[in-house]
Tab-separated table of C-alpha atoms and ligand atoms in Angstrom:
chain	number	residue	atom	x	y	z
K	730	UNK	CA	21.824	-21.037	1.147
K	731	UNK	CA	21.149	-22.233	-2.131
K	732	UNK	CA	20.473	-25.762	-2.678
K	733	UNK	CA	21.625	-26.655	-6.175
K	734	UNK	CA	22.297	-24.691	-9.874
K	735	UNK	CA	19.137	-25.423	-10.682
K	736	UNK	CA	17.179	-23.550	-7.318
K	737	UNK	CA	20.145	-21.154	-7.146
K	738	UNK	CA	18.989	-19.780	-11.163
K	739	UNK	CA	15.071	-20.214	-10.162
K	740	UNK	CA	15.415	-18.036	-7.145
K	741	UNK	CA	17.900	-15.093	-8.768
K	742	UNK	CA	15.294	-15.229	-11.377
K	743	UNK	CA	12.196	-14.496	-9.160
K	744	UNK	CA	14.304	-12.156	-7.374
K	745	UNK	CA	14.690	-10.128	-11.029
K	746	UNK	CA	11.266	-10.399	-11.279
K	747	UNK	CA	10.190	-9.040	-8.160
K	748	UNK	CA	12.091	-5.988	-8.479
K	749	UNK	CA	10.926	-5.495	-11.382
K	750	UNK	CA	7.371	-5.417	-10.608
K	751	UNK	CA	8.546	-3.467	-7.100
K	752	UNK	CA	10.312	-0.686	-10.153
K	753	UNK	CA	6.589	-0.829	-12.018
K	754	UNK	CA	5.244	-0.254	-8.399
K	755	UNK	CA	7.238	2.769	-7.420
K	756	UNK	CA	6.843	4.419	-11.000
K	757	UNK	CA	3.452	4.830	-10.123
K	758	UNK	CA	3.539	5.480	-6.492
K	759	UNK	CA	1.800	8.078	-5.110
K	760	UNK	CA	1.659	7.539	-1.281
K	761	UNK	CA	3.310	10.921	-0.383
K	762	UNK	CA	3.402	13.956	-1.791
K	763	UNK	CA	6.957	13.221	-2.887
K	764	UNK	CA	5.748	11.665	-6.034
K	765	UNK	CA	3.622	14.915	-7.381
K	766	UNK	CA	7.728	16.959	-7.538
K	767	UNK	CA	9.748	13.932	-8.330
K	768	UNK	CA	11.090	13.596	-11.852
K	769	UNK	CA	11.836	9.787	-11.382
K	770	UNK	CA	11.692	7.809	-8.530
K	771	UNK	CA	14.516	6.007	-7.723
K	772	UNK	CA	14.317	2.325	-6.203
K	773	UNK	CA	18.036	1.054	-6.157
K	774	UNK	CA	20.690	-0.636	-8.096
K	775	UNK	CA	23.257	-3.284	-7.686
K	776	UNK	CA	23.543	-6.799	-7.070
K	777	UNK	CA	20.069	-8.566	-5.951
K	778	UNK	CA	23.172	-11.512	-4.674
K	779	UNK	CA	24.607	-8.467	-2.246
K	780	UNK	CA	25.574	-9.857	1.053
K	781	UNK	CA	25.526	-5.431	1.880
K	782	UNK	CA	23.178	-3.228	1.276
K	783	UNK	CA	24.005	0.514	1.654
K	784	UNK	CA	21.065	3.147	2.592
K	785	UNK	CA	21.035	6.508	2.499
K	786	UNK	CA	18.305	9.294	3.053
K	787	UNK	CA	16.940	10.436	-0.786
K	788	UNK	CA	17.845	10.525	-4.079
K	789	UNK	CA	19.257	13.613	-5.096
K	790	UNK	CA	18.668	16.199	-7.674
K	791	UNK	CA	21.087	14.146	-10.312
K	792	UNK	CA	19.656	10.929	-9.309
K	793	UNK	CA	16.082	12.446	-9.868
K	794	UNK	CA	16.817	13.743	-13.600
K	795	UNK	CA	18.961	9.762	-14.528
K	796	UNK	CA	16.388	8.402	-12.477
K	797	UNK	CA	19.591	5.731	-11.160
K	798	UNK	CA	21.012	5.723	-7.567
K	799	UNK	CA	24.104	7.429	-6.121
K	800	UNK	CA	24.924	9.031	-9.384
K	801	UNK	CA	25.538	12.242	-8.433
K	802	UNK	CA	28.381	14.064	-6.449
K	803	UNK	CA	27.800	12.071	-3.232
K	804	UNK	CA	27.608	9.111	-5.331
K	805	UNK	CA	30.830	10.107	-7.119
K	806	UNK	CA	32.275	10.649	-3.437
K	807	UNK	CA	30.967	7.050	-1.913
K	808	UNK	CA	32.407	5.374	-5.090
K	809	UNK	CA	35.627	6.492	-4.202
K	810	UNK	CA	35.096	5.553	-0.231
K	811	UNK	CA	34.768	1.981	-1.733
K	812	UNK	CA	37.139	2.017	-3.747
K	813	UNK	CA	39.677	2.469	-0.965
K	814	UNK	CA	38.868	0.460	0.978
K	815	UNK	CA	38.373	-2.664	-1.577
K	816	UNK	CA	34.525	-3.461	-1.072
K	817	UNK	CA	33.524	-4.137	-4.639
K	818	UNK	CA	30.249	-2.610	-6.068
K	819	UNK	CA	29.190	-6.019	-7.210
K	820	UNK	CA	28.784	-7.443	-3.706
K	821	UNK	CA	26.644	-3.989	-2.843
K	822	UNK	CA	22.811	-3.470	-3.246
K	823	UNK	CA	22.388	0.826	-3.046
K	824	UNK	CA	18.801	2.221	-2.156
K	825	UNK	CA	17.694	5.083	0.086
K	826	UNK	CA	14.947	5.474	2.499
K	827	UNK	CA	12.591	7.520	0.295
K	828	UNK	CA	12.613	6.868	-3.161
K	829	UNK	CA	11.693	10.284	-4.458
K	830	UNK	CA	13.543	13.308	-4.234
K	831	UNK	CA	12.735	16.257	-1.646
K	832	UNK	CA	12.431	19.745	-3.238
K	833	UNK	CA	15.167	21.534	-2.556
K	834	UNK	CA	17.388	18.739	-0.938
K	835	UNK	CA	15.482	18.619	1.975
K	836	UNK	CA	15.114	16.363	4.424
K	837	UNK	CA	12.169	13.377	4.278
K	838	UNK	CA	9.944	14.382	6.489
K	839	UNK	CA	8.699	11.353	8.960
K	840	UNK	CA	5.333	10.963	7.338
K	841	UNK	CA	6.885	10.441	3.668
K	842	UNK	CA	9.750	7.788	5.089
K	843	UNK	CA	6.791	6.215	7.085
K	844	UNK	CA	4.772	6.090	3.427
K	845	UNK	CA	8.302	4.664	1.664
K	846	UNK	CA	9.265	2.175	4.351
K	847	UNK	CA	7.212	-0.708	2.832
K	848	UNK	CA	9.428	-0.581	-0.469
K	849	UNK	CA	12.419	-0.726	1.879
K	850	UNK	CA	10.952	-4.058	3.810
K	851	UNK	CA	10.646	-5.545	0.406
K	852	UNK	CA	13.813	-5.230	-1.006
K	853	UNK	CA	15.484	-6.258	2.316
K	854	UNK	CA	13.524	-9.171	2.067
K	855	UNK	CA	14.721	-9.949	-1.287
K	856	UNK	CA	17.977	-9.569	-0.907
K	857	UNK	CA	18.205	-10.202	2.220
K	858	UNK	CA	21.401	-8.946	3.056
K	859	UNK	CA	24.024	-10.082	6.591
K	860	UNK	CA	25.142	-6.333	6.382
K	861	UNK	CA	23.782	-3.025	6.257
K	862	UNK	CA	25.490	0.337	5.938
K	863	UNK	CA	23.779	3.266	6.963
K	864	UNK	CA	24.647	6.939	5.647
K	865	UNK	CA	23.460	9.338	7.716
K	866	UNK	CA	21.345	10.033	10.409
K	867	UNK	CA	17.946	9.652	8.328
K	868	UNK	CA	18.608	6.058	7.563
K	869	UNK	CA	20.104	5.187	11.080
K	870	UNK	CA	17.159	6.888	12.765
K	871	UNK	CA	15.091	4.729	11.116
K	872	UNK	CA	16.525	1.835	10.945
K	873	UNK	CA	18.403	1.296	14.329
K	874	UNK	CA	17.226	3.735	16.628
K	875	UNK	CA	14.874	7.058	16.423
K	876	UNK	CA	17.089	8.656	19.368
K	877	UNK	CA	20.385	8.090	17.211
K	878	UNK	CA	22.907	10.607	16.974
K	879	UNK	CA	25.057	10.406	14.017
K	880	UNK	CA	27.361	12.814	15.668
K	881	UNK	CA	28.157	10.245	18.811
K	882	UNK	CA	27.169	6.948	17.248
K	883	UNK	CA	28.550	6.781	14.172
K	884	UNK	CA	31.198	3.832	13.440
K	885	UNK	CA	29.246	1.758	16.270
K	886	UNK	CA	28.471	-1.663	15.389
K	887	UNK	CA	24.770	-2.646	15.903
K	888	UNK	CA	22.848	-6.407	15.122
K	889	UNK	CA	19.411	-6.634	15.015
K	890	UNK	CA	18.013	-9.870	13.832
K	891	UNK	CA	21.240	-11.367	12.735
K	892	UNK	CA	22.086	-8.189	10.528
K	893	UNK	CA	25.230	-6.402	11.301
K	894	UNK	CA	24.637	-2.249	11.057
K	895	UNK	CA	26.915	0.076	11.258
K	896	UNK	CA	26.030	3.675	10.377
K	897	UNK	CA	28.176	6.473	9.249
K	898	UNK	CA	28.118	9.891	7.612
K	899	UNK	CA	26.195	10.206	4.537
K	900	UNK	CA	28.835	11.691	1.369
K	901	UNK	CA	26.922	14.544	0.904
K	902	UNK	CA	27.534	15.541	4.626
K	903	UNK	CA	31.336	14.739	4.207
K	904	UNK	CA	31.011	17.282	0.709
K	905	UNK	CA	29.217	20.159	3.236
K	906	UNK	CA	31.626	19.653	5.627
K	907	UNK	CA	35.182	18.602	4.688
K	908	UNK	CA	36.324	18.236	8.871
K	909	UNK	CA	34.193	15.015	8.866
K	910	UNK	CA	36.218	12.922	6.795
K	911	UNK	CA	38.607	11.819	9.005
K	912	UNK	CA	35.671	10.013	11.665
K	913	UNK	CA	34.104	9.320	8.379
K	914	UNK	CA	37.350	7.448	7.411
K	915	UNK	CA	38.043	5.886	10.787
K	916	UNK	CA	34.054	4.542	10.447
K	917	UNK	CA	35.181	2.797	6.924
K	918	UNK	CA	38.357	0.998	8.224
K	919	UNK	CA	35.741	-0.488	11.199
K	920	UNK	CA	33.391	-1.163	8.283
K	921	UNK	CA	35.749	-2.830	6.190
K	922	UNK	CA	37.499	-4.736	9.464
K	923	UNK	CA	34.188	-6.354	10.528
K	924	UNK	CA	33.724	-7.598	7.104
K	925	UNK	CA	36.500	-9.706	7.122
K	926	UNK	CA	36.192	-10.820	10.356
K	927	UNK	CA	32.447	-11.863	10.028
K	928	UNK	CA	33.102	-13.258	6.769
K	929	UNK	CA	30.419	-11.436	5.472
K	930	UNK	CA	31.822	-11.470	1.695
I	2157	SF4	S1	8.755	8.769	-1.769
I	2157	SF4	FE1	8.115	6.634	-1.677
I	2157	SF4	S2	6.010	6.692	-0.831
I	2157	SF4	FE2	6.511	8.749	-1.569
I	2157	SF4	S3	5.710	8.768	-3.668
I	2157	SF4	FE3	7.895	8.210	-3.777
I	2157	SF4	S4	7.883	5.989	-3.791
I	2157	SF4	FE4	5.857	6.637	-3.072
């Protein structure tokens, strides 16, 4: 995509850049009332060069005291996923749909995703990734579908604009409820199979 050295260095620069001022943004944000209880908010982390971007629902109550995402027992959980199944976190970009953690662990409601969404749009834009994985029905709901069931959907392949989706269980499901992991693993063996087949790293 990148022309020569020279673009290729200008362009990962102004990518830094913007997600750095997108950070400054969300530090301050105050669109929902998630960012009166928060601790930190919590944009994302990884590669701004990831050809996959992961999404989940919220951070969590770890990832709201370190203020970084996934670094908490789900976190620990989808490191390991990875791990197994050889997708590198360097080719990964991590974020959630909300970027403030719910009291309590609960779920967003619709109101404070529909507040978040626009920091979502932006880093998709600049990273613009050819894959996106989707944990849990939060992220799935908004992102594919608002009728999807994580239940009966999950491990489906979806393409919307020339992005392949697939959605699966979030970690912190799989640690409530140990009898998911086998669907969950069956869902990461499709995951990692349509990688190499669409080339996508
Ligand atoms: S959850 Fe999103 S919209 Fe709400 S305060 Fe945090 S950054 Fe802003």
């Amino acid at each position: 995509m990148h022309s020569s050295p020279f673009c290729y260095l200008i362009i990962v620069s102004m990518e830094k850049i913007a997600i750095e001022e997108l950070t400054r943004i969300v530090l301050n944000c105050r669109k929902c009332p998630l960012g009166e209880s928060r601790l930190h908010p919590v944009l994302g982390k990884g590669s701004l060069q990831a050809k996959i971007m992961i999404v989940g629902e919220g951070p969590g109550a770890t990832e709201d005291q370190t203020g970084v995402a996934f670094t908490g027992p789900a976190g620990k959980l989808l490191d390991k996923i990875l791990a197994s199944v050889n997708i590198s976190k360097d080719d990964l970009y991590f974020t959630n749909i909300v970027k403030c953690f719910p009291p309590e662990n609960r779920t967003p409601r619709l109101s404070e995703q529909e507040a978040c969404l626009d920091y979502l749009r932006m880093q998709f834009l600049l990273i613009h990734p050819k894959m996106m994985i989707l944990l849990g029905s939060v992220a799935a709901k908004k992102i594919i579908d608002p009728k999807f069931s994580v239940m009966s959907d999950h491990g489906k392949i979806f393409e919307k604009k020339g992005v392949i989706m697939i959605p699966t269980f979030h970690p912190a499901a799989l640690l409530r409820d140990e009898t998911k992991k086998p669907a969950a693993w069956e869902d990461w063996k499709i995951i990692r199979k349509t990688i190499d087949e669409k080339k996508i790293l």
